[in-house]
XYZ file of C-alpha atoms in Angstrom:
327
model
C 90.059 108.516 67.677
C 87.271 106.113 66.945
C 83.731 107.101 66.131
C 82.645 105.973 69.620
C 84.464 109.059 71.110
C 82.954 112.393 70.091
C 85.343 115.200 69.442
C 85.469 117.500 72.498
C 84.853 121.224 72.079
C 87.834 123.506 71.514
C 89.887 124.130 74.606
C 89.194 127.740 75.718
C 91.461 127.965 78.775
C 95.162 128.389 79.266
C 96.929 125.006 79.154
C 97.755 123.568 82.541
C 101.501 123.327 83.217
C 102.071 119.810 84.499
C 105.353 118.432 85.958
C 106.058 114.760 85.703
C 107.743 112.721 88.444
C 109.271 109.474 87.177
C 111.241 108.179 84.174
C 110.173 104.547 83.970
C 108.213 102.825 81.180
C 104.805 104.164 82.267
C 106.153 107.709 82.510
C 107.590 107.371 78.974
C 104.792 105.508 77.155
C 101.763 107.196 78.750
C 102.250 110.218 80.970
C 104.847 112.233 79.049
C 103.275 111.920 75.587
C 99.738 112.431 76.927
C 100.553 115.565 78.819
C 102.719 116.951 75.973
C 100.028 116.333 73.358
C 97.779 119.086 74.624
C 96.022 121.409 74.070
C 94.753 121.177 77.586
C 98.194 120.545 79.199
C 101.816 121.316 78.685
C 104.646 119.080 79.941
C 106.379 121.673 82.064
C 109.226 119.482 83.260
C 110.386 116.042 84.303
C 112.149 114.973 87.488
C 113.610 111.628 88.400
C 116.537 110.598 90.594
C 118.693 109.973 87.524
C 118.871 113.176 85.406
C 119.861 111.125 82.356
C 116.688 109.041 82.620
C 114.570 112.157 83.075
C 116.234 113.706 80.025
C 115.294 110.628 77.904
C 111.642 111.116 78.827
C 111.678 114.888 78.412
C 113.731 115.220 75.234
C 111.090 114.175 72.617
C 108.878 116.995 73.822
C 111.483 119.679 74.433
C 110.606 119.687 78.187
C 113.124 120.824 80.746
C 114.646 118.454 83.320
C 114.276 119.635 86.908
C 117.246 119.335 89.193
C 115.089 118.510 92.254
C 111.516 117.819 93.250
C 111.293 121.308 94.696
C 112.441 122.818 91.371
C 109.752 120.879 89.584
C 107.112 122.202 91.979
C 108.330 125.725 91.203
C 107.845 125.326 87.451
C 104.284 123.867 87.318
C 100.798 124.088 88.669
C 100.124 120.364 88.740
C 102.142 117.192 89.283
C 101.668 113.815 87.572
C 103.155 110.784 89.293
C 104.545 107.745 87.451
C 106.515 106.087 90.263
C 105.963 103.167 92.617
C 103.198 103.578 95.233
C 105.606 104.090 98.137
C 107.357 106.923 96.337
C 104.072 108.578 95.272
C 102.792 108.420 98.863
C 105.982 110.147 100.105
C 105.917 113.002 97.586
C 102.224 113.668 96.886
C 101.498 115.228 100.289
C 104.403 117.666 99.751
C 103.009 118.624 96.308
C 99.544 119.126 97.852
C 100.980 121.304 100.552
C 102.565 123.426 97.795
C 99.087 123.898 96.288
C 99.698 121.700 93.295
C 96.936 119.639 91.641
C 97.746 115.908 91.555
C 97.414 113.287 88.845
C 97.832 110.122 90.885
C 98.497 106.527 89.977
C 96.725 103.602 91.596
C 97.083 102.442 94.264
C 97.587 105.668 96.236
C 100.244 104.057 98.464
C 101.881 100.815 99.275
C 99.645 100.414 102.306
C 96.535 101.890 103.883
C 98.288 104.314 106.231
C 100.320 106.017 103.498
C 97.328 106.103 101.138
C 95.340 107.826 103.868
C 98.129 110.398 104.260
C 97.826 111.268 100.530
C 94.024 111.586 100.690
C 94.229 113.650 103.896
C 96.770 116.034 102.350
C 94.545 116.568 99.300
C 91.555 117.329 101.548
C 93.547 119.536 103.891
C 94.999 121.715 101.148
C 91.907 121.659 98.954
C 93.771 120.754 95.722
C 92.314 118.980 92.705
C 93.168 115.300 92.404
C 92.503 112.669 89.780
C 93.264 109.003 89.680
C 94.640 107.183 86.585
C 92.160 104.368 86.523
C 92.762 103.895 82.811
C 89.614 102.033 81.781
C 87.323 104.550 83.469
C 88.165 107.116 80.785
C 87.103 104.919 77.867
C 83.640 105.461 76.331
C 82.911 101.752 76.242
C 83.474 101.547 80.017
C 81.266 104.545 80.600
C 78.506 103.163 78.457
C 78.640 99.937 80.398
C 78.526 101.709 83.757
C 75.590 103.860 82.593
C 73.668 100.774 81.559
C 74.552 98.920 84.726
C 73.140 101.815 86.796
C 69.641 100.709 85.797
C 70.345 96.980 86.040
C 69.261 94.782 88.937
C 72.268 92.659 89.805
C 72.192 89.485 91.874
C 75.765 88.402 91.227
C 78.839 89.155 89.085
C 82.047 87.604 88.038
C 85.073 89.280 86.555
C 88.713 88.830 85.660
C 91.788 90.890 84.915
C 94.556 88.627 83.549
C 97.782 89.155 81.671
C 101.376 87.997 81.563
C 103.259 91.275 82.088
C 104.847 90.044 85.294
C 106.564 87.147 83.385
C 109.071 89.516 81.874
C 109.538 92.766 80.065
C 109.751 96.422 81.123
C 106.542 96.284 83.240
C 107.800 93.373 85.365
C 108.981 96.004 87.841
C 110.096 95.305 91.409
C 107.048 96.799 93.130
C 104.707 94.778 90.882
C 106.687 91.562 91.486
C 106.680 92.237 95.237
C 103.004 93.042 95.721
C 101.537 91.158 92.793
C 98.198 91.526 91.087
C 96.215 92.626 94.099
C 97.796 96.095 94.308
C 98.356 96.510 90.561
C 95.245 95.043 88.897
C 92.910 94.933 91.897
C 92.046 98.647 91.886
C 90.754 98.451 88.348
C 88.317 95.527 88.913
C 87.254 96.683 92.382
C 86.466 100.118 90.970
C 84.296 98.719 88.154
C 82.494 96.230 90.425
C 81.940 98.884 93.141
C 80.432 101.233 90.519
C 78.501 98.722 88.352
C 76.983 96.481 91.021
C 76.803 98.556 94.263
C 79.333 99.834 96.866
C 81.446 96.980 98.165
C 81.114 96.408 101.925
C 83.471 93.437 102.369
C 86.148 91.593 100.432
C 87.752 88.206 101.057
C 90.766 86.920 99.168
C 92.253 83.481 98.531
C 95.392 82.554 96.598
C 98.737 84.224 96.086
C 98.668 87.752 94.537
C 102.083 87.022 93.023
C 100.505 84.131 91.119
C 96.705 84.123 91.081
C 94.314 85.635 93.626
C 90.491 85.342 93.843
C 88.394 88.035 95.479
C 84.848 87.576 96.784
C 83.013 90.822 97.321
C 79.728 91.457 99.151
C 77.882 94.580 97.999
C 75.595 97.026 99.719
C 72.585 95.707 97.782
C 73.211 92.092 98.791
C 74.815 91.063 95.538
C 77.981 88.953 95.522
C 80.723 89.323 92.978
C 84.022 87.508 92.265
C 87.235 88.787 90.679
C 90.146 86.731 89.376
C 93.477 88.568 89.186
C 96.817 87.481 87.767
C 99.745 89.123 86.077
C 101.673 85.902 85.353
C 99.532 83.904 82.930
C 100.415 83.629 79.259
C 97.649 85.050 77.095
C 97.598 86.456 73.578
C 96.569 89.812 75.120
C 95.374 91.134 78.462
C 91.870 90.011 79.401
C 89.501 92.247 81.347
C 85.902 91.048 81.556
C 82.978 91.781 83.843
C 79.705 89.834 83.711
C 76.570 90.965 85.613
C 73.748 88.544 86.308
C 70.233 88.970 87.694
C 66.566 88.688 86.777
C 67.190 90.750 83.630
C 69.481 89.921 80.724
C 73.191 89.376 81.334
C 75.272 92.449 80.998
C 78.872 92.061 79.790
C 81.851 94.396 79.719
C 84.920 93.178 77.812
C 87.938 95.212 76.814
C 89.101 92.837 74.052
C 87.926 95.152 71.279
C 88.692 98.548 72.759
C 91.596 100.861 71.916
C 93.140 102.161 75.114
C 94.596 105.122 73.194
C 91.083 106.621 73.438
C 91.429 106.922 77.197
C 94.291 109.386 77.303
C 92.645 112.440 75.659
C 89.649 112.052 77.924
C 91.839 111.759 81.060
C 93.858 114.789 80.021
C 90.785 116.913 79.213
C 89.016 115.995 82.520
C 92.117 116.671 84.654
C 92.666 120.071 83.056
C 89.008 120.947 83.232
C 88.886 120.024 86.937
C 91.838 122.376 87.601
C 90.517 125.285 85.499
C 86.933 125.020 86.812
C 87.661 123.655 90.332
C 85.147 120.804 89.737
C 86.354 117.223 90.059
C 85.144 114.028 88.425
C 84.881 111.930 91.620
C 87.699 109.669 90.352
C 89.980 111.269 92.883
C 92.143 110.710 95.965
C 89.056 110.115 98.133
C 87.903 107.388 95.788
C 91.502 106.059 95.696
C 91.421 105.737 99.501
C 88.153 103.812 99.317
C 89.720 101.350 96.903
C 92.820 101.093 99.133
C 90.631 100.134 102.089
C 89.152 97.355 100.043
C 92.655 96.187 99.005
C 93.743 96.192 102.622
C 90.597 94.257 103.666
C 91.329 91.667 100.940
C 94.931 91.269 101.990
C 94.058 90.843 105.670
C 91.195 88.403 105.166
C 93.302 86.375 102.793
C 95.937 85.838 105.440
C 98.298 88.136 103.570
C 99.821 91.294 104.608
C 100.495 94.296 102.393
C 104.023 95.199 103.541
C 104.209 98.625 105.161
C 106.395 100.925 103.185
C 109.372 102.348 104.981
C 108.633 105.741 106.589
C 110.186 108.386 104.420
C 111.220 111.688 105.902
C 112.651 114.762 104.209
C 116.151 113.248 104.242
C 115.111 109.917 102.816
C 113.378 110.904 99.632
C 116.434 109.981 97.517
C 116.346 106.451 98.961
C 112.721 106.220 97.821
C 113.734 107.209 94.345
C 116.348 104.525 94.143
C 113.319 102.294 94.301
C 111.563 104.463 91.785
C 114.284 104.177 89.221
C 114.322 100.395 89.540
C 110.586 99.945 89.338
C 108.671 102.922 88.036
């Protein structure tokens, strides 16, 4: 861990037993190893439609493979999701109803209605929820947002660009279908909404499967723009936010940050929220706010975020056929 991240105090609570749903690349490279690293959490089990895929994720950490989603719920006190948005939106309300805390991916759902169902379930059952907005857990991001809080902003421009959709294990079917708006949009909208002022309207132009431009109007009268693409060839992912106004320019750039610093912070804050019943505000309610902005952008841009297929109790396995192709 770099010197920018102070060592947290020793963990004084029992570790939180977290079950993981999903066996794709994100489950393997981030969720499983982060939750297993502890000391705040223990990887209590893994469930995916294909037991062999779940076993590959669980084996390095000696975690059991659950035979069903219900079995996973029985073995843990919290659930982490690393599956496509439609699958998360189908299963998260069931986990909330069972009283399990939720570590949720962005976006909450594939469309606004299913995202609202997740947020409503969290509120109804009073469970802790936390959203994996990766960059929000990095000290550089937090320092930028703290400085921006006292900054008078007239306008802002930003970008989140990479080439992951061009090929490789993260060129998954849900990302290729929905494009950068649903995958990258939550990150930039979250930072702009926090750094500038709450966003009250969003307009989109372009094709989210290639390049999409967002123009946001903020509560304080500022205007910001965001460029999003997952199919441009760059040496590395580029995330940059520039704030302009009567004071000096304020810039946030992830080029020099180590994203490995995010995971211990995320894990500690999720476990602390569960053990102390105090959330961070980066939760399902905030996720629903971001989903409303995504929906507004899609509609004003003449696009339509496809409604995910309604999934009932007998159709969860069909949802997980999608999960295994694109988690």
